[in-house]
Amino acid sequence: MKILDIIKDANVNLLRNKLRSFLTILAIFIGSFSIISTSAIQAGVNNFIDSQVDSYGGEGYLAIVAKDSFDALEGLQGAMGGNSGPMEYDPDKIQTGMSPITDEQIEKLKKVDGIDGDSIIEQKSLNITYVTSKETDKKYLFAAEALPPGNVKVDTVTGRGLDLKADEYQIVLEEKYVDALGYTNEEIVDKKIQLVVLDEYTHQEKIFDAKVVGVIAPGVVSMGQSYTNNKLADDIYEENTKYYPEEVKKNTYAVAANYDYEKYSVEEIKEKLKDIGLSAMSIEDIIGTIKSFFDVILTVFKIFGLIALLAAAIGIINTLFMSVQERTREIGLDKALGMSSAKVFLSFSIEAISLGFWGSVFGITVSMILGNIVNAAFHSEGGFLEAFPTFNLATYTISDMISVTILIMVIAFLSGTLPARRAAHKNPIDALRYE
Amino acid sequence: MSKRPLLSTRNLRKVYGKRDTRFEALKGIDLDIYEGESVAIIGKSGSGKSTLMHLLALLDKPTEGSIKLNGKNTSKLRAGKLNEIRNKEFGFVFQSFFMNSNDSVLNNVILPLKINGVGFRERRRRALEALRIVELDDKAKNKANDLSGGQKQRVCIARAIVNNPKVIFADEPTGNLDSATGERIEKLLFGLNKKKGITLIIVTHDQDLADKCDRQIHIADGKIFGENTREDVDLEDFDGDGDNDGMRDHNTTKHIDVEED
């Protein structure tokens, strides 16, 4: 018997008892639906987090502070009733406040194997009083920082990226400000906006005309920040600290650097930095909490999906046992007319696999329809993802769809083996005598 | 009868069950069936006639003894080869039809060819040809369930001949039919036997039907106790009042009693 005939007959047999097949497929559908939906949400969240990671400097990014500062932070958490309880004071260690990173440490950092020496930049917190433009009378609070090193890949909505080394003032503006400053996303590119810094002593306003070279989608990691090129950051920092003594002005509290993430694990690099008295945080450390929160929820849903599939598998076994029982004489006839046991086994297995296939296709289709509706609803006005236009909660990938379908077909096949074996082992004479 | 038999059995035994439930269905059958013959295996129910047919049709394996097909011992053949022989060389007609009643007439006839893996066009052509022989080609698209009993049996005959078999095994082919319809089926089967030279092995308890065969093998209690060829049938002995039950069975039983005494 040809395999195509077997597949065709299997589906014809499923149609013979439409209600029973439909109910079995419905059970598989529930499992398939929850697994593919979970995968879609996971893919959506991961995509979003990845784009956020990129906007923050990419995979090799490290935020580095002096080890004392890091310990102080932990000490502070301890004092506030963290996990380890209050910490004891140790006069040999600076345990409160931020300690500066010394020039010596930076020199050592440059030489650490795996750290890209050229990528090291000081992270200066910029104090901008407000932002405004020629198109509006209003003034808005504003936060910006120099773009971290690494893949200069910001999640831009329009425009190009920053030219870090440019001699002019450049900025990639957070999308929420575009409308407020009286522009549309397209109009604002290459226009200049005014960043204003108030002199702490004279209360005079110092205006920086920054050219908008791109608009960035709001993100979780960037927290509503815009990004400047190095020249703009340096000059604003200079203005912020012009009354500080040289020694303090020179102090660096945090640097960002890139490491070779293909060759070294982040743990190896962290060990090396510890030796020179520095503590590092990778982008994963920073966003790890968000990710692990989603991971826990999604894992729970996946387990629910698998449990549903397990129940569906029992449904398949039951359906096929009934089918074998009903078709005992038919099986006997097939075998009397020369069908081999292997082909009988195959035909029932394919019936099981077909149930799995239709159940998963059904589940994926419904999930995709609902996913798109949900995505659209969340992005509409007032939806809870309105502020994150690049974040699609449900993202369906071809590989997810194929792997879910294959997983379910394998489960269906395994459930089908029991009834299929029974069918294959039927003696044609007994089967023909069966009433 | 000097030529080699098509089917030949020697000391054929079949035992079902073990110990307390042990039941000897066949107690040593020696039988030769030649190509082109029509043979009736006749006996009352429980005599072992169906068991004998199942063994001859290679649907079951004997406990002891040998079955030779064309001089070749079938006990040495693998399951796949047995399947192939049943598929290509044998045709089956059963008392209770055994059709897929929800399927079309054509698909029922196609079944052996489909199992054999014959391509779509070819198997359709051959099935229609087989249906033409049983004069049901106009019903090809009908649902098998919508046919009358006689038509169903004709479809089964079409199914049995669609693979151009050497042998047709018919188990009570007229058992479920009224006499007029039964006669038509008989005509069809014997016509195939005469015109196409298909060996016909009919299992029945119907003496009238058996009488139309070249040879009658009488079975009782798992043994052959008599054999007639058509020429030497003594109608007086078996042909009682002409109905299908009672007397004839009674006559047969009498023979068994004699044998066993």
PDB file of C-alpha atoms in Angstrom, chain A residues 13-287:
ATOM      1  CA  ASN A  13     -11.287   7.449   8.808  1.00  0.00           C
ATOM      2  CA  LEU A  14     -11.030  10.457  11.117  1.00  0.00           C
ATOM      3  CA  LEU A  15     -13.884  12.088   9.219  1.00  0.00           C
ATOM      4  CA  ARG A  16     -16.007   8.978   9.628  1.00  0.00           C
ATOM      5  CA  ASN A  17     -16.511   9.814  13.278  1.00  0.00           C
ATOM      6  CA  LYS A  18     -16.447  13.569  13.092  1.00  0.00           C
ATOM      7  CA  LEU A  19     -17.554  14.422  16.615  1.00  0.00           C
ATOM      8  CA  ARG A  20     -15.133  12.024  18.281  1.00  0.00           C
ATOM      9  CA  SER A  21     -12.217  13.188  16.162  1.00  0.00           C
ATOM     10  CA  PHE A  22     -13.167  16.799  16.731  1.00  0.00           C
ATOM     11  CA  LEU A  23     -13.218  16.383  20.510  1.00  0.00           C
ATOM     12  CA  THR A  24      -9.836  14.682  20.482  1.00  0.00           C
ATOM     13  CA  ILE A  25      -8.439  17.421  18.274  1.00  0.00           C
ATOM     14  CA  LEU A  26      -9.945  19.984  20.647  1.00  0.00           C
ATOM     15  CA  ALA A  27      -7.978  18.490  23.541  1.00  0.00           C
ATOM     16  CA  ILE A  28      -4.779  18.659  21.490  1.00  0.00           C
ATOM     17  CA  PHE A  29      -5.723  22.177  20.456  1.00  0.00           C
ATOM     18  CA  ILE A  30      -5.724  23.353  24.077  1.00  0.00           C
ATOM     19  CA  GLY A  31      -2.192  22.049  24.615  1.00  0.00           C
ATOM     20  CA  SER A  32      -0.957  23.339  21.287  1.00  0.00           C
ATOM     21  CA  PHE A  33      -2.576  26.722  21.834  1.00  0.00           C
ATOM     22  CA  SER A  34      -1.011  27.269  25.251  1.00  0.00           C
ATOM     23  CA  ILE A  35       2.446  26.149  24.175  1.00  0.00           C
ATOM     24  CA  ILE A  36       2.557  28.204  20.989  1.00  0.00           C
ATOM     25  CA  SER A  37       1.105  31.255  22.762  1.00  0.00           C
ATOM     26  CA  THR A  38       3.711  30.951  25.499  1.00  0.00           C
ATOM     27  CA  SER A  39       6.471  30.593  22.922  1.00  0.00           C
ATOM     28  CA  ALA A  40       5.133  33.619  21.076  1.00  0.00           C
ATOM     29  CA  ILE A  41       5.127  35.748  24.222  1.00  0.00           C
ATOM     30  CA  GLN A  42       8.597  34.509  25.107  1.00  0.00           C
ATOM     31  CA  ALA A  43       9.816  35.377  21.619  1.00  0.00           C
ATOM     32  CA  GLY A  44       8.136  38.779  21.874  1.00  0.00           C
ATOM     33  CA  VAL A  45       9.709  39.535  25.249  1.00  0.00           C
ATOM     34  CA  ASN A  46      13.113  38.277  24.152  1.00  0.00           C
ATOM     35  CA  ASN A  47      12.985  40.327  20.965  1.00  0.00           C
ATOM     36  CA  PHE A  48      12.118  43.369  22.980  1.00  0.00           C
ATOM     37  CA  ILE A  49      14.815  42.736  25.566  1.00  0.00           C
ATOM     38  CA  ASP A  50      17.352  42.108  22.818  1.00  0.00           C
ATOM     39  CA  SER A  51      16.495  45.399  21.177  1.00  0.00           C
ATOM     40  CA  GLN A  52      16.832  47.049  24.558  1.00  0.00           C
ATOM     41  CA  VAL A  53      20.178  45.368  25.098  1.00  0.00           C
ATOM     42  CA  ASP A  54      21.310  46.680  21.729  1.00  0.00           C
ATOM     43  CA  SER A  55      20.201  50.183  22.614  1.00  0.00           C
ATOM     44  CA  TYR A  56      22.266  49.885  25.732  1.00  0.00           C
ATOM     45  CA  GLY A  57      25.461  48.887  24.038  1.00  0.00           C
ATOM     46  CA  GLY A  58      24.937  45.320  23.023  1.00  0.00           C
ATOM     47  CA  GLU A  59      26.038  42.030  24.320  1.00  0.00           C
ATOM     48  CA  GLY A  60      29.617  42.858  25.219  1.00  0.00           C
ATOM     49  CA  TYR A  61      28.663  45.835  27.359  1.00  0.00           C
ATOM     50  CA  LEU A  62      29.945  46.132  30.915  1.00  0.00           C
ATOM     51  CA  ALA A  63      29.133  48.803  33.455  1.00  0.00           C
ATOM     52  CA  ILE A  64      32.136  49.096  35.761  1.00  0.00           C
ATOM     53  CA  VAL A  65      32.439  50.731  39.176  1.00  0.00           C
ATOM     54  CA  ALA A  66      35.076  50.523  41.869  1.00  0.00           C
ATOM     55  CA  LYS A  67      34.688  47.369  43.913  1.00  0.00           C
ATOM     56  CA  ASP A  68      34.269  49.487  47.046  1.00  0.00           C
ATOM     57  CA  SER A  69      31.292  51.251  45.505  1.00  0.00           C
ATOM     58  CA  PHE A  70      29.746  47.923  44.659  1.00  0.00           C
ATOM     59  CA  ASP A  71      30.329  46.602  48.168  1.00  0.00           C
ATOM     60  CA  ALA A  72      28.954  49.837  49.565  1.00  0.00           C
ATOM     61  CA  LEU A  73      25.818  49.358  47.546  1.00  0.00           C
ATOM     62  CA  GLU A  74      25.465  45.843  48.879  1.00  0.00           C
ATOM     63  CA  GLY A  75      26.246  47.107  52.373  1.00  0.00           C
ATOM     64  CA  LEU A  76      23.517  49.680  52.017  1.00  0.00           C
ATOM     65  CA  GLN A  77      21.088  47.014  50.946  1.00  0.00           C
ATOM     66  CA  GLY A  78      22.226  44.969  53.917  1.00  0.00           C
ATOM     67  CA  ALA A  79      21.686  47.896  56.256  1.00  0.00           C
ATOM     68  CA  MET A  80      18.207  48.281  54.826  1.00  0.00           C
ATOM     69  CA  GLY A  81      17.404  44.708  55.738  1.00  0.00           C
ATOM     70  CA  GLY A  82      18.527  42.734  52.768  1.00  0.00           C
ATOM     71  CA  ASN A  83      19.139  39.054  52.793  1.00  0.00           C
ATOM     72  CA  SER A  84      22.395  39.019  54.716  1.00  0.00           C
ATOM     73  CA  GLY A  85      21.424  41.327  57.546  1.00  0.00           C
ATOM     74  CA  PRO A  86      23.283  44.516  58.606  1.00  0.00           C
ATOM     75  CA  MET A  87      26.968  44.606  57.750  1.00  0.00           C
ATOM     76  CA  GLU A  88      29.697  45.489  60.206  1.00  0.00           C
ATOM     77  CA  TYR A  89      31.779  48.632  59.762  1.00  0.00           C
ATOM     78  CA  ASP A  90      35.333  47.970  58.620  1.00  0.00           C
ATOM     79  CA  PRO A  91      37.693  50.994  58.825  1.00  0.00           C
ATOM     80  CA  ASP A  92      39.932  49.526  56.084  1.00  0.00           C
ATOM     81  CA  LYS A  93      37.140  49.580  53.558  1.00  0.00           C
ATOM     82  CA  ILE A  94      35.041  52.340  52.200  1.00  0.00           C
ATOM     83  CA  GLN A  95      31.633  51.008  52.807  1.00  0.00           C
ATOM     84  CA  THR A  96      29.370  53.930  52.118  1.00  0.00           C
ATOM     85  CA  GLY A  97      29.161  56.316  49.198  1.00  0.00           C
ATOM     86  CA  MET A  98      30.780  55.979  45.824  1.00  0.00           C
ATOM     87  CA  SER A  99      34.541  55.519  45.569  1.00  0.00           C
ATOM     88  CA  PRO A 100      36.261  56.900  42.521  1.00  0.00           C
ATOM     89  CA  ILE A 101      38.026  54.685  40.026  1.00  0.00           C
ATOM     90  CA  THR A 102      41.704  55.651  39.989  1.00  0.00           C
ATOM     91  CA  ASP A 103      43.666  56.457  36.830  1.00  0.00           C
ATOM     92  CA  GLU A 104      45.892  53.541  37.716  1.00  0.00           C
ATOM     93  CA  GLN A 105      42.918  51.208  37.679  1.00  0.00           C
ATOM     94  CA  ILE A 106      41.825  52.506  34.284  1.00  0.00           C
ATOM     95  CA  GLU A 107      45.324  51.897  32.905  1.00  0.00           C
ATOM     96  CA  LYS A 108      45.198  48.345  34.274  1.00  0.00           C
ATOM     97  CA  LEU A 109      41.684  47.894  32.888  1.00  0.00           C
ATOM     98  CA  LYS A 110      42.906  48.791  29.416  1.00  0.00           C
ATOM     99  CA  LYS A 111      45.457  46.000  29.603  1.00  0.00           C
ATOM    100  CA  VAL A 112      43.049  43.288  30.819  1.00  0.00           C
ATOM    101  CA  ASP A 113      42.927  40.453  28.303  1.00  0.00           C
ATOM    102  CA  GLY A 114      39.466  40.424  26.727  1.00  0.00           C
ATOM    103  CA  ILE A 115      38.650  44.075  27.392  1.00  0.00           C
ATOM    104  CA  ASP A 116      38.575  46.362  24.377  1.00  0.00           C
ATOM    105  CA  GLY A 117      40.816  49.213  25.580  1.00  0.00           C
ATOM    106  CA  ASP A 118      39.502  51.670  22.994  1.00  0.00           C
ATOM    107  CA  SER A 119      35.913  51.144  24.062  1.00  0.00           C
ATOM    108  CA  ILE A 120      36.411  52.374  27.614  1.00  0.00           C
ATOM    109  CA  ILE A 121      34.525  55.583  28.283  1.00  0.00           C
ATOM    110  CA  GLU A 122      33.806  57.391  31.473  1.00  0.00           C
ATOM    111  CA  GLN A 123      30.166  57.501  32.318  1.00  0.00           C
ATOM    112  CA  LYS A 124      29.255  60.961  33.415  1.00  0.00           C
ATOM    113  CA  SER A 125      25.843  61.744  34.699  1.00  0.00           C
ATOM    114  CA  LEU A 126      24.624  64.826  32.886  1.00  0.00           C
ATOM    115  CA  ASN A 127      22.528  67.389  34.642  1.00  0.00           C
ATOM    116  CA  ILE A 128      20.268  69.058  32.090  1.00  0.00           C
ATOM    117  CA  THR A 129      17.750  71.533  33.456  1.00  0.00           C
ATOM    118  CA  TYR A 130      15.230  71.405  30.623  1.00  0.00           C
ATOM    119  CA  VAL A 131      14.756  70.961  26.916  1.00  0.00           C
ATOM    120  CA  THR A 132      12.837  73.130  24.461  1.00  0.00           C
ATOM    121  CA  SER A 133      12.635  73.926  20.753  1.00  0.00           C
ATOM    122  CA  LYS A 134      11.770  76.740  18.405  1.00  0.00           C
ATOM    123  CA  GLU A 135       8.368  75.168  17.753  1.00  0.00           C
ATOM    124  CA  THR A 136       7.120  75.372  21.327  1.00  0.00           C
ATOM    125  CA  ASP A 137       7.060  77.712  24.306  1.00  0.00           C
ATOM    126  CA  LYS A 138       7.002  74.871  26.761  1.00  0.00           C
ATOM    127  CA  LYS A 139      10.014  73.591  28.690  1.00  0.00           C
ATOM    128  CA  TYR A 140      10.406  69.925  29.616  1.00  0.00           C
ATOM    129  CA  LEU A 141      12.535  68.027  32.116  1.00  0.00           C
ATOM    130  CA  PHE A 142      15.084  65.964  30.309  1.00  0.00           C
ATOM    131  CA  ALA A 143      17.561  63.142  30.884  1.00  0.00           C
ATOM    132  CA  ALA A 144      20.344  62.098  28.552  1.00  0.00           C
ATOM    133  CA  GLU A 145      23.681  60.362  28.646  1.00  0.00           C
ATOM    134  CA  ALA A 146      26.494  59.500  26.301  1.00  0.00           C
ATOM    135  CA  LEU A 147      25.725  56.412  24.248  1.00  0.00           C
ATOM    136  CA  PRO A 148      27.456  53.438  25.820  1.00  0.00           C
ATOM    137  CA  PRO A 149      30.259  51.855  23.797  1.00  0.00           C
ATOM    138  CA  GLY A 150      29.909  48.870  21.548  1.00  0.00           C
ATOM    139  CA  ASN A 151      27.468  48.174  18.783  1.00  0.00           C
ATOM    140  CA  VAL A 152      26.054  51.600  18.148  1.00  0.00           C
ATOM    141  CA  LYS A 153      22.697  50.124  17.407  1.00  0.00           C
ATOM    142  CA  VAL A 154      19.927  52.094  18.981  1.00  0.00           C
ATOM    143  CA  ASP A 155      16.371  50.962  18.476  1.00  0.00           C
ATOM    144  CA  THR A 156      15.673  53.964  16.294  1.00  0.00           C
ATOM    145  CA  VAL A 157      12.237  54.668  14.906  1.00  0.00           C
ATOM    146  CA  THR A 158      13.506  57.139  12.307  1.00  0.00           C
ATOM    147  CA  GLY A 159      16.727  58.823  11.386  1.00  0.00           C
ATOM    148  CA  ARG A 160      20.241  57.456  11.467  1.00  0.00           C
ATOM    149  CA  GLY A 161      22.448  56.718  14.427  1.00  0.00           C
ATOM    150  CA  LEU A 162      24.884  58.908  16.282  1.00  0.00           C
ATOM    151  CA  ASP A 163      28.305  59.755  14.964  1.00  0.00           C
ATOM    152  CA  LEU A 164      30.140  59.358  18.264  1.00  0.00           C
ATOM    153  CA  LYS A 165      33.272  61.141  17.118  1.00  0.00           C
ATOM    154  CA  ALA A 166      31.481  64.033  15.376  1.00  0.00           C
ATOM    155  CA  ASP A 167      32.588  67.535  16.250  1.00  0.00           C
ATOM    156  CA  GLU A 168      29.025  68.866  16.397  1.00  0.00           C
ATOM    157  CA  TYR A 169      26.404  68.286  19.088  1.00  0.00           C
ATOM    158  CA  GLN A 170      24.257  65.270  18.203  1.00  0.00           C
ATOM    159  CA  ILE A 171      21.374  63.610  20.001  1.00  0.00           C
ATOM    160  CA  VAL A 172      19.072  60.649  19.518  1.00  0.00           C
ATOM    161  CA  LEU A 173      15.795  61.774  21.017  1.00  0.00           C
ATOM    162  CA  GLU A 174      13.346  59.692  22.987  1.00  0.00           C
ATOM    163  CA  GLU A 175      10.136  59.467  20.976  1.00  0.00           C
ATOM    164  CA  LYS A 176       7.844  60.968  23.617  1.00  0.00           C
ATOM    165  CA  TYR A 177       9.651  64.304  23.287  1.00  0.00           C
ATOM    166  CA  VAL A 178       9.108  64.618  19.529  1.00  0.00           C
ATOM    167  CA  ASP A 179       5.456  65.585  19.710  1.00  0.00           C
ATOM    168  CA  ALA A 180       5.988  67.678  22.831  1.00  0.00           C
ATOM    169  CA  LEU A 181       8.642  69.708  21.039  1.00  0.00           C
ATOM    170  CA  GLY A 182       6.215  70.389  18.187  1.00  0.00           C
ATOM    171  CA  TYR A 183       7.432  67.998  15.488  1.00  0.00           C
ATOM    172  CA  THR A 184       6.594  64.699  13.872  1.00  0.00           C
ATOM    173  CA  ASN A 185       9.121  61.849  13.783  1.00  0.00           C
ATOM    174  CA  GLU A 186      10.007  62.646  10.172  1.00  0.00           C
ATOM    175  CA  GLU A 187      10.205  66.444  10.592  1.00  0.00           C
ATOM    176  CA  ILE A 188      12.480  66.479  13.603  1.00  0.00           C
ATOM    177  CA  VAL A 189      15.428  64.703  11.981  1.00  0.00           C
ATOM    178  CA  ASP A 190      18.272  67.198  11.389  1.00  0.00           C
ATOM    179  CA  LYS A 191      16.417  69.942  13.299  1.00  0.00           C
ATOM    180  CA  LYS A 192      18.120  71.459  16.337  1.00  0.00           C
ATOM    181  CA  ILE A 193      16.652  71.370  19.825  1.00  0.00           C
ATOM    182  CA  GLN A 194      17.850  73.356  22.819  1.00  0.00           C
ATOM    183  CA  LEU A 195      19.253  71.661  25.905  1.00  0.00           C
ATOM    184  CA  VAL A 196      19.460  74.178  28.722  1.00  0.00           C
ATOM    185  CA  VAL A 197      21.776  73.931  31.743  1.00  0.00           C
ATOM    186  CA  LEU A 198      21.346  76.310  34.633  1.00  0.00           C
ATOM    187  CA  ASP A 199      24.467  77.774  36.200  1.00  0.00           C
ATOM    188  CA  GLU A 200      24.307  76.781  39.863  1.00  0.00           C
ATOM    189  CA  TYR A 201      25.857  80.019  41.038  1.00  0.00           C
ATOM    190  CA  THR A 202      24.684  82.754  38.650  1.00  0.00           C
ATOM    191  CA  HIS A 203      21.402  81.060  37.601  1.00  0.00           C
ATOM    192  CA  GLN A 204      22.292  81.974  34.050  1.00  0.00           C
ATOM    193  CA  GLU A 205      21.080  79.635  31.343  1.00  0.00           C
ATOM    194  CA  LYS A 206      23.606  78.011  29.080  1.00  0.00           C
ATOM    195  CA  ILE A 207      22.072  76.706  25.843  1.00  0.00           C
ATOM    196  CA  PHE A 208      23.387  73.734  23.862  1.00  0.00           C
ATOM    197  CA  ASP A 209      21.948  73.488  20.318  1.00  0.00           C
ATOM    198  CA  ALA A 210      21.852  69.743  19.616  1.00  0.00           C
ATOM    199  CA  LYS A 211      21.069  68.308  16.208  1.00  0.00           C
ATOM    200  CA  VAL A 212      18.533  65.471  16.307  1.00  0.00           C
ATOM    201  CA  VAL A 213      19.982  62.581  14.289  1.00  0.00           C
ATOM    202  CA  GLY A 214      17.402  59.993  15.255  1.00  0.00           C
ATOM    203  CA  VAL A 215      14.338  59.146  17.261  1.00  0.00           C
ATOM    204  CA  ILE A 216      14.504  56.258  19.680  1.00  0.00           C
ATOM    205  CA  ALA A 217      11.601  54.118  20.838  1.00  0.00           C
ATOM    206  CA  PRO A 218      11.002  54.221  24.573  1.00  0.00           C
ATOM    207  CA  GLY A 219      12.434  51.233  26.319  1.00  0.00           C
ATOM    208  CA  VAL A 220      12.619  49.547  29.652  1.00  0.00           C
ATOM    209  CA  VAL A 221      16.383  49.749  29.983  1.00  0.00           C
ATOM    210  CA  SER A 222      16.810  53.302  28.718  1.00  0.00           C
ATOM    211  CA  MET A 223      14.034  54.480  31.075  1.00  0.00           C
ATOM    212  CA  GLY A 224      13.090  57.448  28.940  1.00  0.00           C
ATOM    213  CA  GLN A 225      16.628  58.631  28.364  1.00  0.00           C
ATOM    214  CA  SER A 226      17.974  60.156  25.193  1.00  0.00           C
ATOM    215  CA  TYR A 227      21.524  59.563  23.992  1.00  0.00           C
ATOM    216  CA  THR A 228      24.169  62.126  23.073  1.00  0.00           C
ATOM    217  CA  ASN A 229      27.436  61.856  21.221  1.00  0.00           C
ATOM    218  CA  ASN A 230      30.696  62.248  23.153  1.00  0.00           C
ATOM    219  CA  LYS A 231      31.253  65.934  22.348  1.00  0.00           C
ATOM    220  CA  LEU A 232      27.843  67.008  23.663  1.00  0.00           C
ATOM    221  CA  ALA A 233      28.248  64.852  26.776  1.00  0.00           C
ATOM    222  CA  ASP A 234      31.729  66.189  27.515  1.00  0.00           C
ATOM    223  CA  ASP A 235      30.691  69.825  27.163  1.00  0.00           C
ATOM    224  CA  ILE A 236      27.567  69.484  29.299  1.00  0.00           C
ATOM    225  CA  TYR A 237      29.612  67.682  31.977  1.00  0.00           C
ATOM    226  CA  GLU A 238      32.195  70.473  31.842  1.00  0.00           C
ATOM    227  CA  GLU A 239      29.428  73.046  32.372  1.00  0.00           C
ATOM    228  CA  ASN A 240      27.929  70.988  35.251  1.00  0.00           C
ATOM    229  CA  THR A 241      31.240  70.731  37.082  1.00  0.00           C
ATOM    230  CA  LYS A 242      32.871  74.055  36.314  1.00  0.00           C
ATOM    231  CA  TYR A 243      32.912  75.144  39.983  1.00  0.00           C
ATOM    232  CA  TYR A 244      34.316  71.814  41.246  1.00  0.00           C
ATOM    233  CA  PRO A 245      37.952  71.540  42.311  1.00  0.00           C
ATOM    234  CA  GLU A 246      40.116  69.881  39.677  1.00  0.00           C
ATOM    235  CA  GLU A 247      40.665  66.797  41.847  1.00  0.00           C
ATOM    236  CA  VAL A 248      36.949  66.121  42.157  1.00  0.00           C
ATOM    237  CA  LYS A 249      36.214  67.049  38.567  1.00  0.00           C
ATOM    238  CA  LYS A 250      38.740  64.489  37.459  1.00  0.00           C
ATOM    239  CA  ASN A 251      37.112  61.772  39.522  1.00  0.00           C
ATOM    240  CA  THR A 252      35.533  58.977  37.617  1.00  0.00           C
ATOM    241  CA  TYR A 253      32.939  56.894  39.375  1.00  0.00           C
ATOM    242  CA  ALA A 254      31.757  54.676  36.586  1.00  0.00           C
ATOM    243  CA  VAL A 255      33.111  53.577  33.232  1.00  0.00           C
ATOM    244  CA  ALA A 256      31.605  51.510  30.477  1.00  0.00           C
ATOM    245  CA  ALA A 257      33.622  49.108  28.374  1.00  0.00           C
ATOM    246  CA  ASN A 258      33.199  46.299  25.913  1.00  0.00           C
ATOM    247  CA  TYR A 259      34.564  42.816  26.392  1.00  0.00           C
ATOM    248  CA  ASP A 260      35.103  40.027  23.919  1.00  0.00           C
ATOM    249  CA  TYR A 261      31.937  38.009  24.638  1.00  0.00           C
ATOM    250  CA  GLU A 262      32.717  35.401  22.036  1.00  0.00           C
ATOM    251  CA  LYS A 263      35.945  34.416  23.752  1.00  0.00           C
ATOM    252  CA  TYR A 264      35.250  34.989  27.425  1.00  0.00           C
ATOM    253  CA  SER A 265      32.315  34.430  29.696  1.00  0.00           C
ATOM    254  CA  VAL A 266      31.154  37.403  31.706  1.00  0.00           C
ATOM    255  CA  GLU A 267      32.143  35.540  34.876  1.00  0.00           C
ATOM    256  CA  GLU A 268      35.764  35.199  33.718  1.00  0.00           C
ATOM    257  CA  ILE A 269      35.943  38.907  32.997  1.00  0.00           C
ATOM    258  CA  LYS A 270      34.373  39.758  36.341  1.00  0.00           C
ATOM    259  CA  GLU A 271      37.059  37.657  38.092  1.00  0.00           C
ATOM    260  CA  LYS A 272      39.819  39.510  36.260  1.00  0.00           C
ATOM    261  CA  LEU A 273      38.358  42.897  37.141  1.00  0.00           C
ATOM    262  CA  LYS A 274      38.038  41.927  40.790  1.00  0.00           C
ATOM    263  CA  ASP A 275      41.827  41.519  40.873  1.00  0.00           C
ATOM    264  CA  ILE A 276      42.257  45.184  40.053  1.00  0.00           C
ATOM    265  CA  GLY A 277      39.567  46.299  42.455  1.00  0.00           C
ATOM    266  CA  LEU A 278      36.731  46.829  40.012  1.00  0.00           C
ATOM    267  CA  SER A 279      33.224  45.415  39.869  1.00  0.00           C
ATOM    268  CA  ALA A 280      31.383  44.888  36.610  1.00  0.00           C
ATOM    269  CA  MET A 281      27.770  44.367  35.638  1.00  0.00           C
ATOM    270  CA  SER A 282      26.782  42.956  32.284  1.00  0.00           C
ATOM    271  CA  ILE A 283      23.628  43.912  30.455  1.00  0.00           C
ATOM    272  CA  GLU A 284      22.225  40.545  31.518  1.00  0.00           C
ATOM    273  CA  ASP A 285      22.787  41.451  35.150  1.00  0.00           C
ATOM    274  CA  ILE A 286      20.968  44.707  34.627  1.00  0.00           C
ATOM    275  CA  ILE A 287      17.947  43.320  32.844  1.00  0.00           C
TER     276      ILE A 287
END
